mmCIF file of C-alpha atoms and ligand atoms in Angstrom:
data_model
loop_
_atom_site.group_PDB
_atom_site.id
_atom_site.type_symbol
_atom_site.label_atom_id
_atom_site.label_comp_id
_atom_site.label_asym_id
_atom_site.label_seq_id
_atom_site.Cartn_x
_atom_site.Cartn_y
_atom_site.Cartn_z
ATOM 1 C CA UNK O 1 31.917 13.468 16.715
ATOM 2 C CA UNK O 2 32.035 9.705 17.153
ATOM 3 C CA UNK O 3 28.848 7.802 16.381
ATOM 4 C CA UNK O 4 30.273 4.671 18.038
ATOM 5 C CA UNK O 5 28.033 4.795 21.144
ATOM 6 C CA UNK O 6 24.890 4.842 18.979
ATOM 7 C CA UNK O 7 23.293 1.650 17.673
ATOM 8 C CA UNK O 8 23.860 2.817 14.099
ATOM 9 C CA UNK O 9 23.454 0.274 11.293
ATOM 10 C CA UNK O 10 26.881 -1.290 10.792
ATOM 11 C CA UNK O 11 27.099 -0.374 7.118
ATOM 12 C CA UNK O 12 26.590 3.304 8.013
ATOM 13 C CA UNK O 13 29.504 3.491 10.462
ATOM 14 C CA UNK O 14 32.165 5.874 9.158
ATOM 15 C CA UNK O 15 29.999 7.019 6.225
ATOM 16 C CA UNK O 16 29.649 10.712 5.371
ATOM 17 C CA UNK O 17 26.467 12.505 4.260
ATOM 18 C CA UNK O 18 26.455 12.962 0.478
ATOM 19 C CA UNK O 19 26.946 16.355 -1.067
ATOM 20 C CA UNK O 20 29.210 18.632 -3.041
ATOM 21 C CA UNK O 21 30.884 21.352 -0.974
ATOM 22 C CA UNK O 22 28.486 24.334 -0.671
ATOM 23 C CA UNK O 23 31.132 27.070 -0.718
ATOM 24 C CA UNK O 24 30.486 30.782 -1.010
ATOM 25 C CA UNK O 25 32.354 31.450 -4.248
ATOM 26 C CA UNK O 26 31.595 34.071 -6.937
ATOM 27 C CA UNK O 27 31.308 31.555 -9.800
ATOM 28 C CA UNK O 28 29.492 28.338 -8.804
ATOM 29 C CA UNK O 29 29.726 25.764 -11.561
ATOM 30 C CA UNK O 30 29.631 22.591 -9.489
ATOM 31 C CA UNK O 31 26.079 21.239 -9.078
ATOM 32 C CA UNK O 32 24.558 21.625 -12.565
ATOM 33 C CA UNK O 33 21.999 24.179 -11.444
ATOM 34 C CA UNK O 34 20.456 26.564 -13.935
ATOM 35 C CA UNK O 35 22.396 29.832 -13.354
ATOM 36 C CA UNK O 36 19.396 32.011 -14.296
ATOM 37 C CA UNK O 37 17.015 32.809 -11.415
ATOM 38 C CA UNK O 38 13.286 32.724 -12.171
ATOM 39 C CA UNK O 39 12.102 35.915 -13.927
ATOM 40 C CA UNK O 40 10.198 38.472 -11.774
ATOM 41 C CA UNK O 41 6.792 37.527 -13.244
ATOM 42 C CA UNK O 42 7.293 33.906 -12.148
ATOM 43 C CA UNK O 43 8.534 34.985 -8.711
ATOM 44 C CA UNK O 44 5.363 37.056 -8.301
ATOM 45 C CA UNK O 45 3.127 34.185 -9.448
ATOM 46 C CA UNK O 46 4.824 31.772 -7.010
ATOM 47 C CA UNK O 47 4.416 34.256 -4.151
ATOM 48 C CA UNK O 48 0.717 34.821 -4.917
ATOM 49 C CA UNK O 49 -0.003 31.086 -5.180
ATOM 50 C CA UNK O 50 1.925 30.388 -1.969
ATOM 51 C CA UNK O 51 -0.152 33.010 -0.134
ATOM 52 C CA UNK O 52 -3.328 31.285 -1.277
ATOM 53 C CA UNK O 53 -2.037 27.878 -0.143
ATOM 54 C CA UNK O 54 -0.949 29.328 3.185
ATOM 55 C CA UNK O 55 -4.584 30.037 4.054
ATOM 56 C CA UNK O 56 -5.293 26.289 3.926
ATOM 57 C CA UNK O 57 -2.173 24.915 5.581
ATOM 58 C CA UNK O 58 -4.166 23.527 8.505
ATOM 59 C CA UNK O 59 -5.255 20.740 6.113
ATOM 60 C CA UNK O 60 -3.136 17.936 4.670
ATOM 61 C CA UNK O 61 -2.348 18.265 0.956
ATOM 62 C CA UNK O 62 -3.769 16.063 -1.822
ATOM 63 C CA UNK O 63 -1.724 12.916 -1.225
ATOM 64 C CA UNK O 64 -2.359 11.723 -4.787
ATOM 65 C CA UNK O 65 -1.096 15.033 -6.214
ATOM 66 C CA UNK O 66 -3.657 14.748 -8.997
ATOM 67 C CA UNK O 67 -3.660 18.297 -10.335
ATOM 68 C CA UNK O 68 0.136 18.360 -10.419
ATOM 69 C CA UNK O 69 0.277 14.970 -12.169
ATOM 70 C CA UNK O 70 -2.120 16.289 -14.793
ATOM 71 C CA UNK O 71 0.126 19.304 -15.384
ATOM 72 C CA UNK O 72 3.262 17.130 -15.526
ATOM 73 C CA UNK O 73 1.595 14.860 -18.096
ATOM 74 C CA UNK O 74 0.788 17.911 -20.210
ATOM 75 C CA UNK O 75 4.322 19.242 -20.023
ATOM 76 C CA UNK O 76 6.092 15.929 -20.680
ATOM 77 C CA UNK O 77 3.762 15.164 -23.593
ATOM 78 C CA UNK O 78 4.746 18.492 -25.133
ATOM 79 C CA UNK O 79 8.485 17.898 -24.518
ATOM 80 C CA UNK O 80 8.553 14.375 -25.959
ATOM 81 C CA UNK O 81 5.655 14.304 -28.423
ATOM 82 C CA UNK O 82 4.254 11.240 -26.612
ATOM 83 C CA UNK O 83 0.684 11.399 -25.277
ATOM 84 C CA UNK O 84 0.731 10.762 -21.505
ATOM 85 C CA UNK O 85 -1.980 10.761 -18.825
ATOM 86 C CA UNK O 86 -1.890 11.746 -15.146
ATOM 87 C CA UNK O 87 -2.008 8.040 -14.113
ATOM 88 C CA UNK O 88 1.421 7.620 -15.750
ATOM 89 C CA UNK O 89 3.065 10.429 -13.782
ATOM 90 C CA UNK O 90 4.229 10.434 -10.177
ATOM 91 C CA UNK O 91 5.987 13.323 -8.362
ATOM 92 C CA UNK O 92 8.169 13.445 -5.242
ATOM 93 C CA UNK O 93 10.649 15.673 -3.421
ATOM 94 C CA UNK O 94 13.264 15.656 -6.159
ATOM 95 C CA UNK O 95 14.046 12.729 -8.419
ATOM 96 C CA UNK O 96 16.296 11.564 -5.589
ATOM 97 C CA UNK O 97 13.155 10.654 -3.649
ATOM 98 C CA UNK O 98 11.693 9.066 -6.784
ATOM 99 C CA UNK O 99 14.759 6.784 -7.057
ATOM 100 C CA UNK O 100 14.501 5.861 -3.398
ATOM 101 C CA UNK O 101 10.801 5.042 -3.795
ATOM 102 C CA UNK O 102 11.578 2.902 -6.849
ATOM 103 C CA UNK O 103 14.171 0.930 -4.903
ATOM 104 C CA UNK O 104 11.815 0.629 -1.934
ATOM 105 C CA UNK O 105 9.207 -0.871 -4.247
ATOM 106 C CA UNK O 106 11.381 -2.944 -6.586
ATOM 107 C CA UNK O 107 14.674 -3.460 -4.716
ATOM 108 C CA UNK O 108 15.178 -4.459 -1.101
ATOM 109 C CA UNK O 109 16.847 -7.291 0.821
ATOM 110 C CA UNK O 110 17.917 -10.226 -1.349
ATOM 111 C CA UNK O 111 17.591 -8.127 -4.500
ATOM 112 C CA UNK O 112 20.170 -6.467 -6.707
ATOM 113 C CA UNK O 113 20.316 -3.145 -8.523
ATOM 114 C CA UNK O 114 22.823 -2.595 -11.312
ATOM 115 C CA UNK O 115 24.330 0.416 -13.048
ATOM 116 C CA UNK O 116 27.346 1.199 -15.226
ATOM 117 C CA UNK O 117 30.141 3.535 -14.146
ATOM 118 C CA UNK O 118 31.098 6.270 -14.383
ATOM 119 C CA UNK O 119 27.642 7.429 -13.359
ATOM 120 C CA UNK O 120 25.709 9.358 -10.691
ATOM 121 C CA UNK O 121 27.334 8.912 -7.314
ATOM 122 C CA UNK O 122 23.994 8.950 -5.432
ATOM 123 C CA UNK O 123 22.800 5.632 -6.864
ATOM 124 C CA UNK O 124 24.811 3.409 -4.478
ATOM 125 C CA UNK O 125 23.415 5.406 -1.556
ATOM 126 C CA UNK O 126 19.781 4.779 -2.531
ATOM 127 C CA UNK O 127 20.687 1.096 -2.765
ATOM 128 C CA UNK O 128 22.350 1.118 0.657
ATOM 129 C CA UNK O 129 19.417 2.959 2.227
ATOM 130 C CA UNK O 130 16.940 0.417 0.884
ATOM 131 C CA UNK O 131 19.100 -2.649 1.698
ATOM 132 C CA UNK O 132 19.434 -3.406 -2.003
ATOM 133 C CA UNK O 133 22.647 -5.080 -3.180
ATOM 134 C CA UNK O 134 24.510 -2.743 -5.524
ATOM 135 C CA UNK O 135 26.587 -3.912 -8.501
ATOM 136 C CA UNK O 136 28.325 -1.674 -11.062
ATOM 137 C CA UNK O 137 29.655 -2.603 -14.471
ATOM 138 C CA UNK O 138 31.753 -0.383 -16.723
ATOM 139 C CA UNK O 139 30.868 1.879 -19.607
ATOM 140 C CA UNK O 140 33.088 2.003 -22.693
ATOM 141 C CA UNK O 141 36.056 4.390 -22.933
ATOM 142 C CA UNK O 142 33.856 6.949 -24.740
ATOM 143 C CA UNK O 143 31.320 6.498 -21.867
ATOM 144 C CA UNK O 144 28.800 4.803 -24.154
ATOM 145 C CA UNK O 145 27.055 1.652 -23.035
ATOM 146 C CA UNK O 146 28.928 -1.633 -23.537
ATOM 147 C CA UNK O 147 26.081 -3.984 -24.479
ATOM 148 C CA UNK O 148 28.047 -7.255 -24.071
ATOM 149 C CA UNK O 149 29.019 -6.031 -20.576
ATOM 150 C CA UNK O 150 25.352 -5.268 -19.840
ATOM 151 C CA UNK O 151 24.339 -8.731 -21.024
ATOM 152 C CA UNK O 152 27.006 -10.420 -18.895
ATOM 153 C CA UNK O 153 26.146 -8.474 -15.753
ATOM 154 C CA UNK O 154 22.414 -9.005 -16.169
ATOM 155 C CA UNK O 155 23.009 -12.715 -16.716
ATOM 156 C CA UNK O 156 25.210 -12.978 -13.619
ATOM 157 C CA UNK O 157 23.127 -10.887 -11.202
ATOM 158 C CA UNK O 158 19.522 -10.927 -12.479
ATOM 159 C CA UNK O 159 18.959 -7.383 -11.179
ATOM 160 C CA UNK O 160 15.430 -6.400 -10.171
ATOM 161 C CA UNK O 161 16.396 -2.807 -11.028
ATOM 162 C CA UNK O 162 18.768 -1.572 -13.730
ATOM 163 C CA UNK O 163 19.523 2.140 -13.577
ATOM 164 C CA UNK O 164 20.910 4.225 -16.441
ATOM 165 C CA UNK O 165 21.271 7.985 -16.567
ATOM 166 C CA UNK O 166 20.765 9.481 -20.038
ATOM 167 C CA UNK O 167 22.221 12.061 -20.489
ATOM 168 C CA UNK O 168 24.610 10.513 -17.983
ATOM 169 C CA UNK O 169 26.074 12.402 -15.044
ATOM 170 C CA UNK O 170 29.050 13.125 -14.875
ATOM 171 C CA UNK O 171 29.876 12.338 -18.508
ATOM 172 C CA UNK O 172 26.988 14.016 -20.418
ATOM 173 C CA UNK O 173 26.510 10.919 -22.612
ATOM 174 C CA UNK O 174 23.012 10.291 -24.018
ATOM 175 C CA UNK O 175 21.963 6.764 -24.964
ATOM 176 C CA UNK O 176 20.440 5.732 -28.289
ATOM 177 C CA UNK O 177 16.913 4.343 -28.130
ATOM 178 C CA UNK O 178 18.256 1.209 -29.806
ATOM 179 C CA UNK O 179 20.620 0.654 -26.840
ATOM 180 C CA UNK O 180 17.824 1.252 -24.322
ATOM 181 C CA UNK O 181 15.574 -1.092 -26.256
ATOM 182 C CA UNK O 182 18.294 -3.761 -26.151
ATOM 183 C CA UNK O 183 18.704 -3.289 -22.377
ATOM 184 C CA UNK O 184 14.943 -3.658 -21.916
ATOM 185 C CA UNK O 185 15.062 -6.931 -23.851
ATOM 186 C CA UNK O 186 17.975 -8.217 -21.755
ATOM 187 C CA UNK O 187 16.940 -7.108 -18.270
ATOM 188 C CA UNK O 188 14.533 -9.240 -16.253
ATOM 189 C CA UNK O 189 13.443 -6.418 -13.913
ATOM 190 C CA UNK O 190 12.686 -2.726 -13.926
ATOM 191 C CA UNK O 191 14.767 -0.494 -16.185
ATOM 192 C CA UNK O 192 15.009 3.092 -14.941
ATOM 193 C CA UNK O 193 16.254 5.768 -17.350
ATOM 194 C CA UNK O 194 17.206 8.875 -15.380
ATOM 195 C CA UNK O 195 16.589 11.842 -17.683
ATOM 196 C CA UNK O 196 17.395 14.560 -15.143
ATOM 197 C CA UNK O 197 19.103 16.462 -17.989
ATOM 198 C CA UNK O 198 16.581 15.480 -20.692
ATOM 199 C CA UNK O 199 15.703 19.039 -21.706
ATOM 200 C CA UNK O 200 19.342 19.789 -22.577
ATOM 201 C CA UNK O 201 19.660 16.992 -25.125
ATOM 202 C CA UNK O 202 20.825 18.022 -28.598
ATOM 203 C CA UNK O 203 18.358 18.223 -31.490
ATOM 204 C CA UNK O 204 17.434 14.783 -32.763
ATOM 205 C CA UNK O 205 18.291 12.973 -29.504
ATOM 206 C CA UNK O 206 15.096 11.145 -28.467
ATOM 207 C CA UNK O 207 13.650 10.591 -24.973
ATOM 208 C CA UNK O 208 13.098 7.101 -23.556
ATOM 209 C CA UNK O 209 9.512 8.247 -22.949
ATOM 210 C CA UNK O 210 8.966 7.159 -26.582
ATOM 211 C CA UNK O 211 9.386 3.532 -25.467
ATOM 212 C CA UNK O 212 6.919 3.604 -22.534
ATOM 213 C CA UNK O 213 3.952 2.225 -24.464
ATOM 214 C CA UNK O 214 6.006 -0.796 -25.529
ATOM 215 C CA UNK O 215 7.729 -1.738 -22.250
ATOM 216 C CA UNK O 216 5.729 -1.984 -18.991
ATOM 217 C CA UNK O 217 8.950 -2.398 -16.966
ATOM 218 C CA UNK O 218 10.400 0.913 -18.189
ATOM 219 C CA UNK O 219 10.484 3.960 -15.903
ATOM 220 C CA UNK O 220 11.719 7.375 -17.017
ATOM 221 C CA UNK O 221 12.605 9.886 -14.305
ATOM 222 C CA UNK O 222 12.842 13.638 -14.698
ATOM 223 C CA UNK O 223 13.436 16.612 -12.442
ATOM 224 C CA UNK O 224 12.589 20.304 -12.303
ATOM 225 C CA UNK O 225 15.945 20.958 -10.567
ATOM 226 C CA UNK O 226 17.999 21.531 -13.707
ATOM 227 C CA UNK O 227 16.406 22.906 -16.896
ATOM 228 C CA UNK O 228 13.405 24.363 -14.995
ATOM 229 C CA UNK O 229 15.641 26.362 -12.663
ATOM 230 C CA UNK O 230 13.745 24.955 -9.666
ATOM 231 C CA UNK O 231 16.430 23.123 -7.668
ATOM 232 C CA UNK O 232 15.193 24.869 -4.514
ATOM 233 C CA UNK O 233 11.622 23.699 -5.148
ATOM 234 C CA UNK O 234 12.591 20.000 -4.831
ATOM 235 C CA UNK O 235 10.380 18.462 -7.462
ATOM 236 C CA UNK O 236 11.202 15.309 -9.389
ATOM 237 C CA UNK O 237 8.880 12.869 -11.110
ATOM 238 C CA UNK O 238 8.615 9.633 -13.019
ATOM 239 C CA UNK O 239 6.707 8.583 -16.110
ATOM 240 C CA UNK O 240 5.796 4.922 -16.510
ATOM 241 C CA UNK O 241 2.848 2.591 -16.896
ATOM 242 C CA UNK O 242 -0.006 3.155 -14.380
ATOM 243 C CA UNK O 243 0.933 -0.131 -12.633
ATOM 244 C CA UNK O 244 4.391 1.228 -11.787
ATOM 245 C CA UNK O 245 2.801 4.336 -10.296
ATOM 246 C CA UNK O 246 0.473 2.141 -8.209
ATOM 247 C CA UNK O 247 3.481 0.157 -6.943
ATOM 248 C CA UNK O 248 5.314 3.306 -5.882
ATOM 249 C CA UNK O 249 2.196 4.675 -4.184
ATOM 250 C CA UNK O 250 2.374 1.719 -1.773
ATOM 251 C CA UNK O 251 5.761 2.781 -0.376
ATOM 252 C CA UNK O 252 5.440 6.566 -0.448
ATOM 253 C CA UNK O 253 5.093 8.353 2.864
ATOM 254 C CA UNK O 254 1.587 9.708 3.431
ATOM 255 C CA UNK O 255 1.401 13.316 2.202
ATOM 256 C CA UNK O 256 5.027 13.117 1.049
ATOM 257 C CA UNK O 257 4.698 16.198 -1.152
ATOM 258 C CA UNK O 258 3.709 19.370 0.704
ATOM 259 C CA UNK O 259 0.928 21.644 -0.503
ATOM 260 C CA UNK O 260 3.557 24.320 -1.102
ATOM 261 C CA UNK O 261 5.745 21.998 -3.202
ATOM 262 C CA UNK O 262 2.795 20.929 -5.313
ATOM 263 C CA UNK O 263 1.656 24.493 -5.853
ATOM 264 C CA UNK O 264 5.097 25.899 -6.633
ATOM 265 C CA UNK O 265 5.633 23.127 -9.183
ATOM 266 C CA UNK O 266 2.261 23.810 -10.814
ATOM 267 C CA UNK O 267 3.029 27.522 -11.097
ATOM 268 C CA UNK O 268 6.427 26.664 -12.587
ATOM 269 C CA UNK O 269 4.808 24.329 -15.141
ATOM 270 C CA UNK O 270 2.291 27.022 -16.058
ATOM 271 C CA UNK O 271 5.286 29.262 -16.812
ATOM 272 C CA UNK O 272 7.327 26.536 -18.514
ATOM 273 C CA UNK O 273 8.130 28.686 -21.548
ATOM 274 C CA UNK O 274 9.597 31.462 -19.398
ATOM 275 C CA UNK O 275 11.528 29.108 -17.115
ATOM 276 C CA UNK O 276 12.904 27.051 -19.994
ATOM 277 C CA UNK O 277 13.732 30.152 -22.041
ATOM 278 C CA UNK O 278 17.431 29.953 -21.144
ATOM 279 C CA UNK O 279 17.817 26.271 -22.077
ATOM 280 C CA UNK O 280 18.827 27.111 -25.651
ATOM 281 C CA UNK O 281 21.358 29.673 -24.357
ATOM 282 C CA UNK O 282 22.775 27.038 -22.011
ATOM 283 C CA UNK O 283 22.991 24.435 -24.781
ATOM 284 C CA UNK O 284 24.815 26.894 -27.036
ATOM 285 C CA UNK O 285 27.159 27.806 -24.178
ATOM 286 C CA UNK O 286 27.758 24.086 -23.542
ATOM 287 C CA UNK O 287 28.664 23.452 -27.176
ATOM 288 C CA UNK O 288 30.953 26.501 -27.134
ATOM 289 C CA UNK O 289 32.632 25.246 -23.936
ATOM 290 C CA UNK O 290 33.224 21.812 -25.483
ATOM 291 C CA UNK O 291 34.707 23.473 -28.575
ATOM 292 C CA UNK O 292 36.935 25.806 -26.590
ATOM 293 C CA UNK O 293 38.267 23.060 -24.318
ATOM 294 C CA UNK O 294 39.089 20.926 -27.365
ATOM 295 C CA UNK O 295 40.918 23.869 -28.955
ATOM 296 C CA UNK O 296 43.042 24.061 -25.813
ATOM 297 C CA UNK O 297 43.953 20.427 -26.359
ATOM 298 C CA UNK O 298 41.838 18.906 -23.599
ATOM 299 C CA UNK O 299 40.051 15.609 -23.864
ATOM 300 C CA UNK O 300 36.313 16.392 -23.659
ATOM 301 C CA UNK O 301 33.355 14.022 -23.411
ATOM 302 C CA UNK O 302 30.409 14.545 -25.788
ATOM 303 C CA UNK O 303 27.674 16.276 -23.775
ATOM 304 C CA UNK O 304 23.882 16.360 -24.069
ATOM 305 C CA UNK O 305 23.605 17.908 -20.606
ATOM 306 C CA UNK O 306 24.333 21.286 -18.970
ATOM 307 C CA UNK O 307 27.862 20.326 -17.933
ATOM 308 C CA UNK O 308 31.080 19.225 -19.556
ATOM 309 C CA UNK O 309 33.575 16.560 -18.415
ATOM 310 C CA UNK O 310 37.139 17.338 -19.409
ATOM 311 C CA UNK O 311 40.712 16.335 -18.613
ATOM 312 C CA UNK O 312 42.827 14.531 -18.130
ATOM 313 C CA UNK O 313 45.113 15.881 -15.456
ATOM 314 C CA UNK O 314 47.865 14.118 -13.550
ATOM 315 C CA UNK O 315 46.655 15.951 -10.418
ATOM 316 C CA UNK O 316 43.039 17.024 -10.902
ATOM 317 C CA UNK O 317 42.688 18.123 -7.295
ATOM 318 C CA UNK O 318 45.436 20.728 -7.811
ATOM 319 C CA UNK O 319 43.584 22.088 -10.855
ATOM 320 C CA UNK O 320 40.262 22.154 -8.964
ATOM 321 C CA UNK O 321 41.995 23.990 -6.094
ATOM 322 C CA UNK O 322 43.634 26.512 -8.393
ATOM 323 C CA UNK O 323 40.300 27.312 -10.066
ATOM 324 C CA UNK O 324 38.765 27.766 -6.627
ATOM 325 C CA UNK O 325 41.515 30.221 -5.707
ATOM 326 C CA UNK O 326 40.467 32.218 -8.796
ATOM 327 C CA UNK O 327 36.850 32.232 -7.557
ATOM 328 C CA UNK O 328 35.555 29.429 -9.769
ATOM 329 C CA UNK O 329 34.075 26.332 -8.126
ATOM 330 C CA UNK O 330 33.749 23.249 -10.337
ATOM 331 C CA UNK O 331 33.352 19.559 -9.426
ATOM 332 C CA UNK O 332 36.009 16.989 -8.763
ATOM 333 C CA UNK O 333 34.127 13.925 -9.909
ATOM 334 C CA UNK O 334 34.132 11.213 -12.535
ATOM 335 C CA UNK O 335 37.024 8.953 -13.508
ATOM 336 C CA UNK O 336 40.495 9.762 -12.194
ATOM 337 C CA UNK O 337 42.042 12.741 -13.990
ATOM 338 C CA UNK O 338 38.760 14.322 -15.166
ATOM 339 C CA UNK O 339 36.871 17.374 -13.902
ATOM 340 C CA UNK O 340 33.271 18.463 -14.500
ATOM 341 C CA UNK O 341 32.186 22.041 -15.101
ATOM 342 C CA UNK O 342 28.507 23.049 -15.067
ATOM 343 C CA UNK O 343 27.426 25.468 -17.770
ATOM 344 C CA UNK O 344 26.803 28.934 -16.334
ATOM 345 C CA UNK O 345 26.063 32.314 -17.885
ATOM 346 C CA UNK O 346 28.360 33.541 -20.692
ATOM 347 C CA UNK O 347 30.073 35.842 -18.153
ATOM 348 C CA UNK O 348 30.637 32.947 -15.737
ATOM 349 C CA UNK O 349 32.054 30.767 -18.509
ATOM 350 C CA UNK O 350 34.429 33.569 -19.445
ATOM 351 C CA UNK O 351 35.669 33.594 -15.844
ATOM 352 C CA UNK O 352 36.062 29.818 -15.990
ATOM 353 C CA UNK O 353 38.123 30.031 -19.188
ATOM 354 C CA UNK O 354 40.306 32.786 -17.738
ATOM 355 C CA UNK O 355 40.853 30.858 -14.502
ATOM 356 C CA UNK O 356 41.659 27.632 -16.348
ATOM 357 C CA UNK O 357 44.195 29.409 -18.530
ATOM 358 C CA UNK O 358 45.894 30.626 -15.339
ATOM 359 C CA UNK O 359 46.306 27.115 -13.956
ATOM 360 C CA UNK O 360 49.295 25.074 -14.896
ATOM 361 C CA UNK O 361 47.766 21.635 -14.360
ATOM 362 C CA UNK O 362 49.866 18.976 -16.019
ATOM 363 C CA UNK O 363 47.914 16.922 -18.584
ATOM 364 C CA UNK O 364 47.905 13.162 -18.212
HETATM 365 C C1 PLP L 401 20.794 16.372 -10.463
HETATM 366 C C2 PLP L 401 20.437 14.954 -10.742
HETATM 367 C C3 PLP L 401 19.214 14.446 -10.339
HETATM 368 C C4 PLP L 401 18.186 15.372 -9.745
HETATM 369 O O1 PLP L 401 18.039 15.289 -8.441
HETATM 370 P P1 PLP L 401 16.834 16.081 -7.747
HETATM 371 O O2 PLP L 401 16.630 15.270 -6.514
HETATM 372 O O3 PLP L 401 15.648 16.016 -8.661
HETATM 373 O O4 PLP L 401 17.296 17.462 -7.513
HETATM 374 C C5 PLP L 401 18.883 13.144 -10.648
HETATM 375 N N1 PLP L 401 19.732 12.362 -11.332
HETATM 376 C C6 PLP L 401 20.915 12.817 -11.751
HETATM 377 C C7 PLP L 401 21.797 11.934 -12.545
HETATM 378 C C8 PLP L 401 21.315 14.118 -11.458
HETATM 379 O O5 PLP L 401 22.506 14.553 -11.844
#
């Protein structure tokens, strides 16, 4: 359908809504979801809490989300070993909404946001939606951060927001705290470290949350969509200094987070141990997948996330298509020639390996 007759913003003409194909395929390894559904005890607790909330749905929810922020502070303190308070936490409908709120508060017309590719393909869309100029530099060949490149880009563009995913999507690369520290020293504006995959990091890999006390312009974002197996609950959050939270509160929509969302997230946090129980299985399966792909002679990026980037193929689309024909959906993303597979259950990964062995994709 043509949108031409509508007074659509010029930069939106011809653009498509973002999203991976949602295909009905037996093995879905394309959006980095946790393949394990919540255990029955958690399902029952969510249902009971939702029933209680339902009785009060005539009222608006707590727009400051205080109880949830308290619970998030407790959880993130446990995960990172850093003491955090509710005033340092802020939740929204997925960390996608958090990013948009950050750009609404700190980006905007006449301002620039910067990131380093290959990275999350949603970032340019948040920038577009908030009228923020978007500039991307390059990561190194091993997908690590190229600090001289960061320095040059920061110098040239003076970004008010610098966004880095760690572990990075789609490469899986985690950043050293020393690199993040260096970026914070270089950058004049806000530095956002997107730790959507933080819980999957390998032992000994630190969280940027450790640097919060030192750097008031640092923001760390997290989500319950991945490790917590709560993608359908739409709950992301940030941790930062209380001033950052106050800034974001100015631009948030009133009552942006429904009573049901807040309650479901609180129940999930109260059952964190049960929901996160499969994280170690997924990490082991990830490491096994990396090892297996390397044995087959593929190039594989180091991964601290719940997915693996591998290649390189002369025609990656043909490989993606062939896997799909064998009932395995992965993601055609990242630099040319690479493909990304999310880590599923051991049975799903076996089907992935079988399907990949049946493809005859030519290596680049
Ligand atoms: C999946 C993902 C998110 C999470 O998005 P939600 O809106 O919280 O579901 C954020 N950042 C990156 C890099 C991701 O891959």
